[in-house]
mmCIF file of C-alpha atoms in Angstrom:
data_model
loop_
_atom_site.group_PDB
_atom_site.id
_atom_site.type_symbol
_atom_site.label_atom_id
_atom_site.label_comp_id
_atom_site.label_asym_id
_atom_site.label_seq_id
_atom_site.Cartn_x
_atom_site.Cartn_y
_atom_site.Cartn_z
ATOM 1 C CA UNK A 559 2.414 40.480 -25.611
ATOM 2 C CA UNK A 560 4.134 37.209 -24.939
ATOM 3 C CA UNK A 561 3.715 33.495 -24.395
ATOM 4 C CA UNK A 562 2.595 32.325 -20.946
ATOM 5 C CA UNK A 563 4.658 29.101 -20.785
ATOM 6 C CA UNK A 564 7.800 30.845 -22.066
ATOM 7 C CA UNK A 565 7.487 34.060 -20.042
ATOM 8 C CA UNK A 566 6.194 32.280 -16.957
ATOM 9 C CA UNK A 567 9.199 29.958 -16.906
ATOM 10 C CA UNK A 568 11.353 32.998 -16.088
ATOM 11 C CA UNK A 569 9.459 33.660 -12.809
ATOM 12 C CA UNK A 570 8.090 30.292 -11.590
ATOM 13 C CA UNK A 571 5.016 30.812 -13.771
ATOM 14 C CA UNK A 572 4.071 34.258 -12.473
ATOM 15 C CA UNK A 573 3.163 36.575 -15.348
ATOM 16 C CA UNK A 574 1.706 39.598 -13.585
ATOM 17 C CA UNK A 575 2.005 41.093 -10.090
ATOM 18 C CA UNK A 576 3.848 43.360 -7.676
ATOM 19 C CA UNK A 577 7.151 41.536 -8.334
ATOM 20 C CA UNK A 578 7.622 43.140 -11.773
ATOM 21 C CA UNK A 579 9.315 46.553 -11.707
ATOM 22 C CA UNK A 580 7.123 49.677 -11.660
ATOM 23 C CA UNK A 581 6.596 50.915 -15.204
ATOM 24 C CA UNK A 582 6.494 47.345 -16.568
ATOM 25 C CA UNK A 583 2.924 46.749 -17.830
ATOM 26 C CA UNK A 584 3.006 43.422 -15.953
ATOM 27 C CA UNK A 585 3.439 45.239 -12.609
ATOM 28 C CA UNK A 586 0.291 45.266 -10.463
ATOM 29 C CA UNK A 587 -0.464 45.728 -6.794
ATOM 30 C CA UNK A 588 -4.065 44.644 -7.402
ATOM 31 C CA UNK A 589 -3.728 41.183 -8.972
ATOM 32 C CA UNK A 590 -1.321 38.324 -9.688
ATOM 33 C CA UNK A 591 -1.614 35.831 -12.546
ATOM 34 C CA UNK A 592 0.273 32.543 -12.874
ATOM 35 C CA UNK A 593 0.536 30.006 -15.691
ATOM 36 C CA UNK A 594 1.462 27.045 -13.511
ATOM 37 C CA UNK A 595 3.052 24.050 -15.235
ATOM 38 C CA UNK A 596 3.396 21.214 -12.722
ATOM 39 C CA UNK A 597 4.876 17.756 -13.376
ATOM 40 C CA UNK A 598 3.077 14.713 -12.015
ATOM 41 C CA UNK A 599 3.713 14.336 -8.295
ATOM 42 C CA UNK A 600 4.828 17.930 -7.692
ATOM 43 C CA UNK A 601 3.383 19.343 -4.502
ATOM 44 C CA UNK A 602 3.566 22.592 -2.624
ATOM 45 C CA UNK A 603 6.465 22.211 -0.191
ATOM 46 C CA UNK A 604 4.584 23.869 2.687
ATOM 47 C CA UNK A 605 1.028 24.927 3.417
ATOM 48 C CA UNK A 606 0.097 28.569 2.930
ATOM 49 C CA UNK A 607 -1.002 29.752 6.369
ATOM 50 C CA UNK A 608 -2.809 33.011 7.088
ATOM 51 C CA UNK A 609 -3.579 33.721 3.437
ATOM 52 C CA UNK A 610 -4.054 37.434 2.780
ATOM 53 C CA UNK A 611 -5.520 37.101 -0.715
ATOM 54 C CA UNK A 612 -8.515 35.708 -2.538
ATOM 55 C CA UNK A 613 -7.659 33.284 -5.345
ATOM 56 C CA UNK A 614 -9.124 31.221 -8.148
ATOM 57 C CA UNK A 615 -7.424 28.210 -9.747
ATOM 58 C CA UNK A 616 -8.639 27.091 -13.184
ATOM 59 C CA UNK A 617 -7.485 23.770 -14.646
ATOM 60 C CA UNK A 618 -6.216 24.027 -18.232
ATOM 61 C CA UNK A 619 -5.032 20.401 -18.462
ATOM 62 C CA UNK A 620 -4.136 17.475 -16.213
ATOM 63 C CA UNK A 621 -5.434 16.569 -12.759
ATOM 64 C CA UNK A 622 -4.739 18.903 -9.829
ATOM 65 C CA UNK A 623 -5.831 18.608 -6.203
ATOM 66 C CA UNK A 624 -6.079 21.581 -3.833
ATOM 67 C CA UNK A 625 -6.143 20.841 -0.128
ATOM 68 C CA UNK A 626 -7.861 22.981 2.478
ATOM 69 C CA UNK A 627 -8.182 22.321 6.231
ATOM 70 C CA UNK A 628 -11.788 21.132 5.923
ATOM 71 C CA UNK A 629 -11.995 19.809 2.357
ATOM 72 C CA UNK A 630 -10.223 18.999 -0.893
ATOM 73 C CA UNK A 631 -11.024 20.171 -4.403
ATOM 74 C CA UNK A 632 -10.107 17.952 -7.336
ATOM 75 C CA UNK A 633 -9.741 19.745 -10.669
ATOM 76 C CA UNK A 634 -10.102 16.912 -13.187
ATOM 77 C CA UNK A 635 -11.694 18.389 -16.331
ATOM 78 C CA UNK A 636 -10.422 21.406 -18.276
ATOM 79 C CA UNK A 637 -12.247 24.433 -16.945
ATOM 80 C CA UNK A 638 -12.797 23.019 -13.443
ATOM 81 C CA UNK A 639 -12.050 25.722 -10.890
ATOM 82 C CA UNK A 640 -12.050 26.488 -7.184
ATOM 83 C CA UNK A 641 -12.145 29.850 -5.386
ATOM 84 C CA UNK A 642 -10.914 30.463 -1.838
ATOM 85 C CA UNK A 643 -10.696 33.599 0.233
ATOM 86 C CA UNK A 644 -8.609 35.400 2.775
ATOM 87 C CA UNK A 645 -7.628 33.368 5.786
ATOM 88 C CA UNK A 646 -8.051 29.985 4.050
ATOM 89 C CA UNK A 647 -4.947 27.808 4.484
ATOM 90 C CA UNK A 648 -4.142 25.616 1.489
ATOM 91 C CA UNK A 649 -1.737 23.327 -0.294
ATOM 92 C CA UNK A 650 -1.801 21.366 -3.563
ATOM 93 C CA UNK A 651 -0.501 18.360 -5.472
ATOM 94 C CA UNK A 652 -0.362 17.649 -9.224
ATOM 95 C CA UNK A 653 -1.838 14.161 -9.608
ATOM 96 C CA UNK A 654 -0.974 14.244 -13.318
ATOM 97 C CA UNK A 655 1.142 16.662 -15.316
ATOM 98 C CA UNK A 656 -1.000 19.785 -15.029
ATOM 99 C CA UNK A 657 -1.360 23.320 -16.295
ATOM 100 C CA UNK A 658 -3.292 25.598 -13.924
ATOM 101 C CA UNK A 659 -4.133 29.272 -14.342
ATOM 102 C CA UNK A 660 -4.058 31.035 -10.953
ATOM 103 C CA UNK A 661 -5.445 34.515 -10.359
ATOM 104 C CA UNK A 662 -5.152 36.017 -6.894
ATOM 105 C CA UNK A 663 -5.778 39.435 -5.453
ATOM 106 C CA UNK A 664 -4.405 41.699 -4.157
ATOM 107 C CA UNK A 665 -0.748 41.259 -5.102
ATOM 108 C CA UNK A 666 1.215 41.387 -1.847
ATOM 109 C CA UNK A 667 4.907 40.930 -1.055
ATOM 110 C CA UNK A 668 6.044 38.174 1.273
ATOM 111 C CA UNK A 669 5.259 35.020 -0.677
ATOM 112 C CA UNK A 670 8.743 34.024 -1.795
ATOM 113 C CA UNK A 671 9.285 31.505 -4.567
ATOM 114 C CA UNK A 672 11.829 28.863 -3.536
ATOM 115 C CA UNK A 673 14.708 27.577 -5.654
ATOM 116 C CA UNK A 674 12.492 24.751 -6.927
ATOM 117 C CA UNK A 675 9.996 27.302 -8.321
ATOM 118 C CA UNK A 676 7.426 26.611 -5.614
ATOM 119 C CA UNK A 677 6.366 29.191 -3.047
ATOM 120 C CA UNK A 678 7.551 27.981 0.323
ATOM 121 C CA UNK A 679 7.460 30.593 3.040
ATOM 122 C CA UNK A 680 4.611 29.260 5.185
ATOM 123 C CA UNK A 681 4.571 26.371 7.638
ATOM 124 C CA UNK A 682 2.875 22.969 7.608
ATOM 125 C CA UNK A 683 -0.483 22.855 9.453
ATOM 126 C CA UNK A 684 -0.675 20.724 12.602
ATOM 127 C CA UNK A 685 -1.383 17.022 12.116
ATOM 128 C CA UNK A 686 -4.990 15.957 12.557
ATOM 129 C CA UNK A 687 -5.736 15.380 16.214
ATOM 130 C CA UNK A 688 -2.707 17.370 17.370
#
């Protein structure tokens, strides 16, 4: 039992996943859950390339845009959501202060959270027309 904003602040919003020690009830190799609190204008530093997981993002509050190579998804009303699968590159930007619940599966190592609390281990996609 806990509080998502309080507990999530200790691990860049991530509440459940492989990154918790074995034996901790929040440890899971099957799923990751994040309570993402994002100030207006915050954006993912780099695109996720070669995604190995399936994910769903559900807007709790604010206005949050997810970017994919062939489309964008604007989450503007509480409860709006988008699902994307393995192999789908993506990035995001908080157009307003936003709270987003992210669930992704499976939970896999290799997606490091940077010092600013944003995952940043993938590279930017090529510019359009490049």
